[in-house]
């Protein structure tokens, strides 16, 4: 055999060995050389013919790629972005989408005089006395902190951000306030109008505190949320203030930490023998004191690692408190942080390594560190890609984890319904007689049940005595047990048309068992109907689970599914004002259902050539 013929044979073999991927994606992303009818018969098996036909359907292929992308994201995503089912944070309720909470104005770079941090916004003042507000400044439908800021503030030297209001102190000692005044936390008391020796200002939740140079405290706003005694014995002795979510603590000129309330609680158990305290700070539930030896003492309701102070090469000289974490600066200018870290608010960035930090501003879940060169470094909560819900939970994280749950429920329900439908339909169609009569009457009874009301009643009666995990399994079983009747009719009809063919008669003549004839000879020839029906049932099961959860009878919170995320947004106020809580779950659920239906149509057309003639 000459070399020319040998090369021709090699080329022919190479052409015959076209890969699966080229057949699957070739028609979608590019044209390939068309083969004549004789060559097609030589290289394509029936399975490859189905693949090629499906791949030539660009709509179905696009739907497959989109669905597989979403499937992989919701299956892998929860491993990267896990959720804590018990987590909730009232200060982060219904925050709009965006990652701009720490995008400070460029005018503050190298020009920071003070920064204070609120729940979703921050306020800063430059060395020139100009005030800037950034982040999610619209804290409610009626309150926009940035829009409400007075036009002429004068030269401001200090600012303090509360839950929904701001205090500012000018170089002349004047206190200016704006924001929500529902509890009179913005309305300055009469005595403050004539006070100009203001040393410090503190804006909290529905209250405000002003500290004067001579150690007096002026309190205004709601006094019921915080245990503060206006007639405490330390008036005229206070050098610094720190507030938790429900208490006020002071540091006297003598370096003593004192409680400024009337109740006995965990805050009043102040550690003894702390020495001379030079700084105090507070989180929502704890208090920290720093003495002149660099030792930190923490007390209160410690639940998030607030006492786990890291070791440093030099002693700490200043501390600050966030919502559930602390930050500090050492003598060498090193920044440290400890406490809760679910928003990375206690993880000091590597960009600060080797740089001397002059000042750290901490609050809620954000931190701003100013270096010796004047650079600003931030870390903590940047915002929410898809916003937060009514309990302060990240919608994006719940969408990922909820997608995995919704798809798992749909897949298991389809497996159950398909198994029952195939077995019942195959046996009924092949055996016939009384067996067929009995199975069809059972199928009609199940089919006659009003599906949604029956599933709601069953879920309500049985599910109330179950745990959340058991309820998820119950929903899968209910969906599977009540949705098999349609498939069994299709399988029965196909089996009735196939069982009289010659190869079935031959199998009977050879004495092959009925079960083997059904499941080894007949069933493979009706697999196309089963495959298409299962694909469409998957979309139907996802919609049914979403409907049950939306009506409150499906998977219950805090376990997320796309359905109960929509149920949580079933409120006119949410629909009008917090669109992100229902738009994103609706879009993803709709895309998945449409894609699955398009995939099912594509499979039907590829498997059954007669459908293409319609």
mmCIF file of C-alpha atoms in Angstrom, residues 217-579:
data_model
loop_
_atom_site.group_PDB
_atom_site.id
_atom_site.type_symbol
_atom_site.label_atom_id
_atom_site.label_comp_id
_atom_site.label_asym_id
_atom_site.label_seq_id
_atom_site.Cartn_x
_atom_site.Cartn_y
_atom_site.Cartn_z
ATOM 1 C CA UNK A 217 -23.214 65.749 80.037
ATOM 2 C CA UNK A 218 -26.279 67.093 78.239
ATOM 3 C CA UNK A 219 -28.689 64.368 77.105
ATOM 4 C CA UNK A 220 -31.652 64.743 74.746
ATOM 5 C CA UNK A 221 -33.874 62.400 72.789
ATOM 6 C CA UNK A 222 -35.460 59.109 73.876
ATOM 7 C CA UNK A 223 -34.365 58.163 77.411
ATOM 8 C CA UNK A 224 -36.291 54.872 77.466
ATOM 9 C CA UNK A 225 -34.005 52.864 75.145
ATOM 10 C CA UNK A 226 -30.847 53.575 77.142
ATOM 11 C CA UNK A 227 -30.314 53.240 80.837
ATOM 12 C CA UNK A 228 -29.065 56.746 81.507
ATOM 13 C CA UNK A 229 -29.554 58.662 84.744
ATOM 14 C CA UNK A 230 -29.607 62.404 84.108
ATOM 15 C CA UNK A 231 -28.943 63.030 87.799
ATOM 16 C CA UNK A 232 -25.913 60.766 88.182
ATOM 17 C CA UNK A 233 -23.216 61.700 90.665
ATOM 18 C CA UNK A 234 -20.458 62.101 88.079
ATOM 19 C CA UNK A 235 -21.621 65.341 86.481
ATOM 20 C CA UNK A 236 -18.587 67.594 86.117
ATOM 21 C CA UNK A 237 -16.138 64.664 86.237
ATOM 22 C CA UNK A 238 -16.503 62.975 82.816
ATOM 23 C CA UNK A 239 -13.669 63.101 80.296
ATOM 24 C CA UNK A 240 -14.983 60.658 77.649
ATOM 25 C CA UNK A 241 -18.182 58.778 76.789
ATOM 26 C CA UNK A 242 -18.952 55.393 75.236
ATOM 27 C CA UNK A 243 -22.389 53.981 74.461
ATOM 28 C CA UNK A 244 -23.699 50.461 73.854
ATOM 29 C CA UNK A 245 -27.107 49.757 72.372
ATOM 30 C CA UNK A 246 -28.718 50.254 75.790
ATOM 31 C CA UNK A 247 -26.237 51.858 78.203
ATOM 32 C CA UNK A 248 -23.925 54.858 78.685
ATOM 33 C CA UNK A 249 -20.433 54.565 80.222
ATOM 34 C CA UNK A 250 -18.095 57.362 81.186
ATOM 35 C CA UNK A 251 -14.377 57.805 81.832
ATOM 36 C CA UNK A 252 -13.563 60.360 84.518
ATOM 37 C CA UNK A 253 -10.662 62.793 84.558
ATOM 38 C CA UNK A 254 -9.027 60.519 87.173
ATOM 39 C CA UNK A 255 -9.024 57.506 84.803
ATOM 40 C CA UNK A 256 -11.950 55.699 86.454
ATOM 41 C CA UNK A 257 -14.647 53.909 84.417
ATOM 42 C CA UNK A 258 -18.161 54.623 85.710
ATOM 43 C CA UNK A 259 -21.640 53.442 84.786
ATOM 44 C CA UNK A 260 -24.066 56.302 84.210
ATOM 45 C CA UNK A 261 -27.336 54.408 84.616
ATOM 46 C CA UNK A 262 -29.537 53.156 87.447
ATOM 47 C CA UNK A 263 -29.953 49.443 86.708
ATOM 48 C CA UNK A 264 -27.795 46.513 87.769
ATOM 49 C CA UNK A 265 -26.655 44.534 84.724
ATOM 50 C CA UNK A 266 -23.609 43.054 83.033
ATOM 51 C CA UNK A 267 -22.237 46.548 82.323
ATOM 52 C CA UNK A 268 -22.146 47.458 85.996
ATOM 53 C CA UNK A 269 -19.745 44.580 86.749
ATOM 54 C CA UNK A 270 -16.734 46.750 85.995
ATOM 55 C CA UNK A 271 -13.438 44.861 86.486
ATOM 56 C CA UNK A 272 -11.402 45.885 89.522
ATOM 57 C CA UNK A 273 -7.707 46.783 89.617
ATOM 58 C CA UNK A 274 -7.625 48.024 86.042
ATOM 59 C CA UNK A 275 -5.227 50.778 86.993
ATOM 60 C CA UNK A 276 -5.458 54.135 85.303
ATOM 61 C CA UNK A 277 -7.708 53.860 82.260
ATOM 62 C CA UNK A 278 -6.752 56.100 79.335
ATOM 63 C CA UNK A 279 -9.384 55.100 76.766
ATOM 64 C CA UNK A 280 -12.784 53.406 76.577
ATOM 65 C CA UNK A 281 -14.885 52.039 73.707
ATOM 66 C CA UNK A 282 -18.065 50.035 73.317
ATOM 67 C CA UNK A 283 -19.800 47.665 70.916
ATOM 68 C CA UNK A 284 -23.534 47.006 70.895
ATOM 69 C CA UNK A 285 -23.301 44.650 73.884
ATOM 70 C CA UNK A 286 -19.850 45.059 75.487
ATOM 71 C CA UNK A 287 -17.503 47.661 76.958
ATOM 72 C CA UNK A 288 -13.708 47.817 76.662
ATOM 73 C CA UNK A 289 -11.227 49.805 78.721
ATOM 74 C CA UNK A 290 -7.542 50.436 77.957
ATOM 75 C CA UNK A 291 -5.156 51.309 80.776
ATOM 76 C CA UNK A 292 -1.834 53.145 80.618
ATOM 77 C CA UNK A 293 0.044 49.807 80.460
ATOM 78 C CA UNK A 294 -1.655 48.842 77.203
ATOM 79 C CA UNK A 295 -3.916 46.202 78.794
ATOM 80 C CA UNK A 296 -7.478 45.828 77.498
ATOM 81 C CA UNK A 297 -10.367 44.782 79.754
ATOM 82 C CA UNK A 298 -13.677 43.739 78.196
ATOM 83 C CA UNK A 299 -16.968 43.058 79.985
ATOM 84 C CA UNK A 300 -20.694 42.968 79.252
ATOM 85 C CA UNK A 301 -22.630 40.455 77.150
ATOM 86 C CA UNK A 302 -19.678 38.808 75.422
ATOM 87 C CA UNK A 303 -20.873 36.476 72.664
ATOM 88 C CA UNK A 304 -18.796 37.246 69.567
ATOM 89 C CA UNK A 305 -15.186 37.028 70.642
ATOM 90 C CA UNK A 306 -14.916 40.586 71.926
ATOM 91 C CA UNK A 307 -12.517 39.427 74.646
ATOM 92 C CA UNK A 308 -10.067 37.771 72.231
ATOM 93 C CA UNK A 309 -7.597 40.645 72.168
ATOM 94 C CA UNK A 310 -4.669 39.799 69.829
ATOM 95 C CA UNK A 311 -1.074 39.920 71.010
ATOM 96 C CA UNK A 312 0.963 42.857 69.696
ATOM 97 C CA UNK A 313 4.663 43.711 69.567
ATOM 98 C CA UNK A 314 4.045 46.965 71.432
ATOM 99 C CA UNK A 315 1.323 48.135 73.752
ATOM 100 C CA UNK A 316 -2.002 49.499 72.592
ATOM 101 C CA UNK A 317 -2.518 53.252 72.933
ATOM 102 C CA UNK A 318 -6.063 53.681 71.547
ATOM 103 C CA UNK A 319 -9.168 51.546 70.991
ATOM 104 C CA UNK A 320 -12.419 51.959 69.033
ATOM 105 C CA UNK A 321 -15.643 49.966 68.908
ATOM 106 C CA UNK A 322 -17.889 48.845 66.062
ATOM 107 C CA UNK A 323 -21.151 46.960 66.222
ATOM 108 C CA UNK A 324 -19.597 43.681 67.386
ATOM 109 C CA UNK A 325 -15.850 44.255 67.015
ATOM 110 C CA UNK A 326 -12.987 46.391 68.302
ATOM 111 C CA UNK A 327 -10.007 48.019 66.644
ATOM 112 C CA UNK A 328 -6.863 49.457 68.164
ATOM 113 C CA UNK A 329 -3.532 51.164 67.456
ATOM 114 C CA UNK A 330 -0.211 50.257 69.051
ATOM 115 C CA UNK A 331 2.693 52.507 69.923
ATOM 116 C CA UNK A 332 4.396 51.457 66.686
ATOM 117 C CA UNK A 333 1.367 52.488 64.630
ATOM 118 C CA UNK A 334 0.169 48.927 63.974
ATOM 119 C CA UNK A 335 -3.581 48.456 63.405
ATOM 120 C CA UNK A 336 -5.259 45.491 65.115
ATOM 121 C CA UNK A 337 -8.856 44.262 65.211
ATOM 122 C CA UNK A 338 -10.797 41.521 66.968
ATOM 123 C CA UNK A 339 -14.355 40.327 67.567
ATOM 124 C CA UNK A 340 -17.069 39.304 65.095
ATOM 125 C CA UNK A 341 -15.769 39.011 61.530
ATOM 126 C CA UNK A 342 -18.739 37.957 59.374
ATOM 127 C CA UNK A 343 -18.304 41.077 57.202
ATOM 128 C CA UNK A 344 -14.481 40.959 57.450
ATOM 129 C CA UNK A 345 -14.697 43.973 59.751
ATOM 130 C CA UNK A 346 -12.131 42.422 62.102
ATOM 131 C CA UNK A 347 -9.662 41.448 59.354
ATOM 132 C CA UNK A 348 -7.046 44.185 58.965
ATOM 133 C CA UNK A 349 -6.080 44.419 55.253
ATOM 134 C CA UNK A 350 -2.608 43.509 54.080
ATOM 135 C CA UNK A 351 -2.303 46.967 52.531
ATOM 136 C CA UNK A 352 -1.685 48.350 56.044
ATOM 137 C CA UNK A 353 1.205 46.010 56.718
ATOM 138 C CA UNK A 354 4.392 47.983 57.313
ATOM 139 C CA UNK A 355 2.545 51.314 57.409
ATOM 140 C CA UNK A 356 2.219 53.511 60.462
ATOM 141 C CA UNK A 357 -1.417 54.199 61.340
ATOM 142 C CA UNK A 358 -2.205 57.521 62.978
ATOM 143 C CA UNK A 359 -5.940 57.101 63.536
ATOM 144 C CA UNK A 360 -8.679 54.479 63.132
ATOM 145 C CA UNK A 361 -12.362 55.341 62.864
ATOM 146 C CA UNK A 362 -14.626 52.345 63.533
ATOM 147 C CA UNK A 363 -18.370 51.937 63.739
ATOM 148 C CA UNK A 364 -20.993 49.317 62.971
ATOM 149 C CA UNK A 365 -19.312 47.173 60.265
ATOM 150 C CA UNK A 366 -16.843 49.598 58.671
ATOM 151 C CA UNK A 367 -13.344 50.810 59.505
ATOM 152 C CA UNK A 368 -11.297 53.730 58.144
ATOM 153 C CA UNK A 369 -7.580 53.815 58.958
ATOM 154 C CA UNK A 370 -5.570 56.969 58.269
ATOM 155 C CA UNK A 371 -1.828 56.431 57.856
ATOM 156 C CA UNK A 372 1.013 58.779 58.660
ATOM 157 C CA UNK A 373 1.100 59.762 54.976
ATOM 158 C CA UNK A 374 -2.601 60.667 55.079
ATOM 159 C CA UNK A 375 -3.793 57.686 53.024
ATOM 160 C CA UNK A 376 -7.180 56.160 53.904
ATOM 161 C CA UNK A 377 -7.528 52.374 54.066
ATOM 162 C CA UNK A 378 -10.942 50.787 54.510
ATOM 163 C CA UNK A 379 -12.196 47.345 55.435
ATOM 164 C CA UNK A 380 -15.483 45.795 56.469
ATOM 165 C CA UNK A 381 -18.941 45.827 54.905
ATOM 166 C CA UNK A 382 -18.950 47.442 51.457
ATOM 167 C CA UNK A 383 -22.659 46.894 50.919
ATOM 168 C CA UNK A 384 -24.951 44.276 49.402
ATOM 169 C CA UNK A 385 -24.826 43.249 45.757
ATOM 170 C CA UNK A 386 -28.575 42.589 45.708
ATOM 171 C CA UNK A 387 -29.592 44.436 48.848
ATOM 172 C CA UNK A 388 -30.772 43.030 52.181
ATOM 173 C CA UNK A 389 -34.143 41.746 53.370
ATOM 174 C CA UNK A 390 -36.376 42.702 56.278
ATOM 175 C CA UNK A 391 -34.126 40.944 58.790
ATOM 176 C CA UNK A 392 -30.872 42.432 57.513
ATOM 177 C CA UNK A 393 -29.801 39.300 55.615
ATOM 178 C CA UNK A 394 -27.904 39.393 52.311
ATOM 179 C CA UNK A 395 -30.354 38.727 49.453
ATOM 180 C CA UNK A 396 -27.567 37.511 47.139
ATOM 181 C CA UNK A 397 -26.346 34.910 49.661
ATOM 182 C CA UNK A 398 -29.893 33.706 50.297
ATOM 183 C CA UNK A 399 -30.579 33.590 46.546
ATOM 184 C CA UNK A 400 -27.591 31.274 46.047
ATOM 185 C CA UNK A 401 -28.467 29.000 48.964
ATOM 186 C CA UNK A 402 -32.164 29.128 48.147
ATOM 187 C CA UNK A 403 -31.484 28.127 44.551
ATOM 188 C CA UNK A 404 -29.708 24.993 45.688
ATOM 189 C CA UNK A 405 -32.658 24.094 47.888
ATOM 190 C CA UNK A 406 -35.269 24.828 45.186
ATOM 191 C CA UNK A 407 -33.416 22.802 42.552
ATOM 192 C CA UNK A 408 -32.806 19.934 44.960
ATOM 193 C CA UNK A 409 -36.495 19.799 45.846
ATOM 194 C CA UNK A 410 -37.443 19.878 42.164
ATOM 195 C CA UNK A 411 -34.924 17.171 41.223
ATOM 196 C CA UNK A 412 -35.894 14.769 44.031
ATOM 197 C CA UNK A 413 -39.600 15.292 43.343
ATOM 198 C CA UNK A 414 -39.030 14.484 39.648
ATOM 199 C CA UNK A 415 -37.055 11.342 40.524
ATOM 200 C CA UNK A 416 -39.885 10.116 42.767
ATOM 201 C CA UNK A 417 -42.677 10.945 40.305
ATOM 202 C CA UNK A 418 -40.736 9.524 37.328
ATOM 203 C CA UNK A 419 -39.967 6.257 39.127
ATOM 204 C CA UNK A 420 -43.608 5.762 40.116
ATOM 205 C CA UNK A 421 -44.953 6.843 36.720
ATOM 206 C CA UNK A 422 -42.595 4.583 34.740
ATOM 207 C CA UNK A 423 -43.247 1.513 36.878
ATOM 208 C CA UNK A 424 -47.024 1.945 36.990
ATOM 209 C CA UNK A 425 -47.329 2.849 33.305
ATOM 210 C CA UNK A 426 -45.075 0.027 32.108
ATOM 211 C CA UNK A 427 -46.757 -2.684 34.192
ATOM 212 C CA UNK A 428 -50.229 -1.401 33.397
ATOM 213 C CA UNK A 429 -49.615 -1.221 29.648
ATOM 214 C CA UNK A 430 -47.820 -4.558 29.290
ATOM 215 C CA UNK A 431 -49.832 -6.784 31.667
ATOM 216 C CA UNK A 432 -53.279 -5.346 30.918
ATOM 217 C CA UNK A 433 -56.447 -6.961 32.249
ATOM 218 C CA UNK A 434 -57.406 -6.491 35.866
ATOM 219 C CA UNK A 435 -53.988 -5.198 36.782
ATOM 220 C CA UNK A 436 -54.360 -2.460 34.196
ATOM 221 C CA UNK A 437 -57.896 -1.725 35.402
ATOM 222 C CA UNK A 438 -56.799 -1.445 39.064
ATOM 223 C CA UNK A 439 -53.744 0.690 38.400
ATOM 224 C CA UNK A 440 -55.664 3.077 36.159
ATOM 225 C CA UNK A 441 -58.396 3.564 38.770
ATOM 226 C CA UNK A 442 -55.740 4.350 41.385
ATOM 227 C CA UNK A 443 -54.140 6.780 38.979
ATOM 228 C CA UNK A 444 -57.489 8.464 38.339
ATOM 229 C CA UNK A 445 -58.128 8.802 42.075
ATOM 230 C CA UNK A 446 -54.754 10.500 42.585
ATOM 231 C CA UNK A 447 -55.258 12.670 39.504
ATOM 232 C CA UNK A 448 -58.721 13.747 40.699
ATOM 233 C CA UNK A 449 -57.302 15.207 43.892
ATOM 234 C CA UNK A 450 -57.029 19.017 43.704
ATOM 235 C CA UNK A 451 -53.254 19.150 43.758
ATOM 236 C CA UNK A 452 -52.467 22.496 45.345
ATOM 237 C CA UNK A 453 -55.170 22.478 48.067
ATOM 238 C CA UNK A 454 -54.392 18.855 48.940
ATOM 239 C CA UNK A 455 -50.656 19.573 49.180
ATOM 240 C CA UNK A 456 -51.376 22.624 51.357
ATOM 241 C CA UNK A 457 -53.635 20.632 53.711
ATOM 242 C CA UNK A 458 -51.197 17.728 53.946
ATOM 243 C CA UNK A 459 -48.253 20.053 54.556
ATOM 244 C CA UNK A 460 -50.186 21.972 57.197
ATOM 245 C CA UNK A 461 -51.414 18.899 59.095
ATOM 246 C CA UNK A 462 -48.214 16.860 59.073
ATOM 247 C CA UNK A 463 -45.573 19.545 58.713
ATOM 248 C CA UNK A 464 -46.339 21.406 61.925
ATOM 249 C CA UNK A 465 -44.916 18.546 64.003
ATOM 250 C CA UNK A 466 -41.700 18.371 61.970
ATOM 251 C CA UNK A 467 -38.346 20.085 62.053
ATOM 252 C CA UNK A 468 -37.279 22.323 59.170
ATOM 253 C CA UNK A 469 -35.185 19.546 57.568
ATOM 254 C CA UNK A 470 -38.009 17.004 57.879
ATOM 255 C CA UNK A 471 -40.398 19.511 56.339
ATOM 256 C CA UNK A 472 -38.117 19.867 53.308
ATOM 257 C CA UNK A 473 -38.196 16.089 52.828
ATOM 258 C CA UNK A 474 -41.984 16.147 53.216
ATOM 259 C CA UNK A 475 -42.352 18.722 50.451
ATOM 260 C CA UNK A 476 -40.185 16.582 48.135
ATOM 261 C CA UNK A 477 -42.277 13.477 48.852
ATOM 262 C CA UNK A 478 -45.607 15.301 48.450
ATOM 263 C CA UNK A 479 -44.563 16.755 45.097
ATOM 264 C CA UNK A 480 -43.341 13.344 43.918
ATOM 265 C CA UNK A 481 -46.359 11.330 45.084
ATOM 266 C CA UNK A 482 -48.935 13.669 43.564
ATOM 267 C CA UNK A 483 -47.380 14.361 40.151
ATOM 268 C CA UNK A 484 -46.794 10.941 38.557
ATOM 269 C CA UNK A 485 -50.185 10.334 36.932
ATOM 270 C CA UNK A 486 -49.513 12.240 33.708
ATOM 271 C CA UNK A 487 -46.274 10.381 33.006
ATOM 272 C CA UNK A 488 -47.780 6.953 33.654
ATOM 273 C CA UNK A 489 -50.467 7.614 31.039
ATOM 274 C CA UNK A 490 -47.818 8.526 28.466
ATOM 275 C CA UNK A 491 -45.701 5.457 29.289
ATOM 276 C CA UNK A 492 -48.755 3.171 29.238
ATOM 277 C CA UNK A 493 -49.770 4.464 25.800
ATOM 278 C CA UNK A 494 -46.256 3.931 24.434
ATOM 279 C CA UNK A 495 -46.031 0.432 25.911
ATOM 280 C CA UNK A 496 -49.420 -0.509 24.419
ATOM 281 C CA UNK A 497 -48.142 0.510 20.978
ATOM 282 C CA UNK A 498 -44.836 -1.347 21.361
ATOM 283 C CA UNK A 499 -45.843 -4.593 23.089
ATOM 284 C CA UNK A 500 -47.331 -6.120 19.915
ATOM 285 C CA UNK A 501 -44.217 -5.654 17.834
ATOM 286 C CA UNK A 502 -42.160 -8.583 16.585
ATOM 287 C CA UNK A 503 -39.206 -8.281 18.951
ATOM 288 C CA UNK A 504 -41.547 -8.375 21.972
ATOM 289 C CA UNK A 505 -43.325 -11.435 20.573
ATOM 290 C CA UNK A 506 -39.936 -13.067 20.014
ATOM 291 C CA UNK A 507 -38.913 -12.336 23.584
ATOM 292 C CA UNK A 508 -42.102 -13.954 24.870
ATOM 293 C CA UNK A 509 -41.519 -16.988 22.680
ATOM 294 C CA UNK A 510 -38.051 -17.381 24.171
ATOM 295 C CA UNK A 511 -39.592 -17.509 27.658
ATOM 296 C CA UNK A 512 -38.051 -14.290 28.939
ATOM 297 C CA UNK A 513 -39.596 -13.033 32.144
ATOM 298 C CA UNK A 514 -42.200 -10.295 31.871
ATOM 299 C CA UNK A 515 -40.188 -7.959 34.106
ATOM 300 C CA UNK A 516 -37.168 -8.294 31.821
ATOM 301 C CA UNK A 517 -39.282 -7.739 28.712
ATOM 302 C CA UNK A 518 -40.768 -4.578 30.222
ATOM 303 C CA UNK A 519 -37.616 -2.996 31.601
ATOM 304 C CA UNK A 520 -34.949 -4.330 29.200
ATOM 305 C CA UNK A 521 -36.746 -4.488 25.860
ATOM 306 C CA UNK A 522 -39.782 -2.192 25.880
ATOM 307 C CA UNK A 523 -38.734 0.608 28.221
ATOM 308 C CA UNK A 524 -35.584 1.637 26.271
ATOM 309 C CA UNK A 525 -37.821 2.249 23.256
ATOM 310 C CA UNK A 526 -40.070 4.683 25.127
ATOM 311 C CA UNK A 527 -37.245 6.517 26.916
ATOM 312 C CA UNK A 528 -37.768 9.608 24.761
ATOM 313 C CA UNK A 529 -41.207 10.220 26.269
ATOM 314 C CA UNK A 530 -39.855 9.707 29.775
ATOM 315 C CA UNK A 531 -36.921 12.052 29.226
ATOM 316 C CA UNK A 532 -39.034 14.893 27.862
ATOM 317 C CA UNK A 533 -41.700 14.474 30.544
ATOM 318 C CA UNK A 534 -39.125 14.444 33.361
ATOM 319 C CA UNK A 535 -37.530 17.609 32.004
ATOM 320 C CA UNK A 536 -40.825 19.459 31.930
ATOM 321 C CA UNK A 537 -41.836 18.046 35.332
ATOM 322 C CA UNK A 538 -38.671 19.510 36.838
ATOM 323 C CA UNK A 539 -39.805 23.014 35.924
ATOM 324 C CA UNK A 540 -43.321 22.254 37.155
ATOM 325 C CA UNK A 541 -42.012 20.975 40.504
ATOM 326 C CA UNK A 542 -39.902 24.090 41.005
ATOM 327 C CA UNK A 543 -42.930 26.279 40.325
ATOM 328 C CA UNK A 544 -45.132 24.216 42.642
ATOM 329 C CA UNK A 545 -42.579 24.411 45.459
ATOM 330 C CA UNK A 546 -42.340 28.161 44.923
ATOM 331 C CA UNK A 547 -46.136 28.414 45.009
ATOM 332 C CA UNK A 548 -46.423 26.389 48.223
ATOM 333 C CA UNK A 549 -43.652 28.403 49.879
ATOM 334 C CA UNK A 550 -45.170 31.653 48.628
ATOM 335 C CA UNK A 551 -48.494 30.682 50.216
ATOM 336 C CA UNK A 552 -46.736 29.729 53.444
ATOM 337 C CA UNK A 553 -47.167 25.957 53.181
ATOM 338 C CA UNK A 554 -43.789 25.004 51.753
ATOM 339 C CA UNK A 555 -40.275 25.194 53.141
ATOM 340 C CA UNK A 556 -40.332 27.566 56.087
ATOM 341 C CA UNK A 557 -37.854 30.297 56.939
ATOM 342 C CA UNK A 558 -35.061 30.624 57.891
ATOM 343 C CA UNK A 559 -34.193 27.911 55.327
ATOM 344 C CA UNK A 560 -34.173 29.889 52.061
ATOM 345 C CA UNK A 561 -35.851 28.872 48.830
ATOM 346 C CA UNK A 562 -36.811 31.080 45.934
ATOM 347 C CA UNK A 563 -40.440 30.508 46.854
ATOM 348 C CA UNK A 564 -40.278 31.596 50.482
ATOM 349 C CA UNK A 565 -38.078 34.545 49.528
ATOM 350 C CA UNK A 566 -41.006 35.717 47.414
ATOM 351 C CA UNK A 567 -43.351 34.929 50.301
ATOM 352 C CA UNK A 568 -41.261 37.206 52.516
ATOM 353 C CA UNK A 569 -41.866 40.015 50.015
ATOM 354 C CA UNK A 570 -45.635 39.432 49.921
ATOM 355 C CA UNK A 571 -46.467 42.885 51.206
ATOM 356 C CA UNK A 572 -47.579 46.055 49.441
ATOM 357 C CA UNK A 573 -45.003 48.171 51.284
ATOM 358 C CA UNK A 574 -42.184 45.809 50.263
ATOM 359 C CA UNK A 575 -43.377 45.633 46.664
ATOM 360 C CA UNK A 576 -43.511 49.412 46.361
ATOM 361 C CA UNK A 577 -40.388 50.412 48.290
ATOM 362 C CA UNK A 578 -38.008 47.431 48.423
ATOM 363 C CA UNK A 579 -38.139 46.085 44.863
#
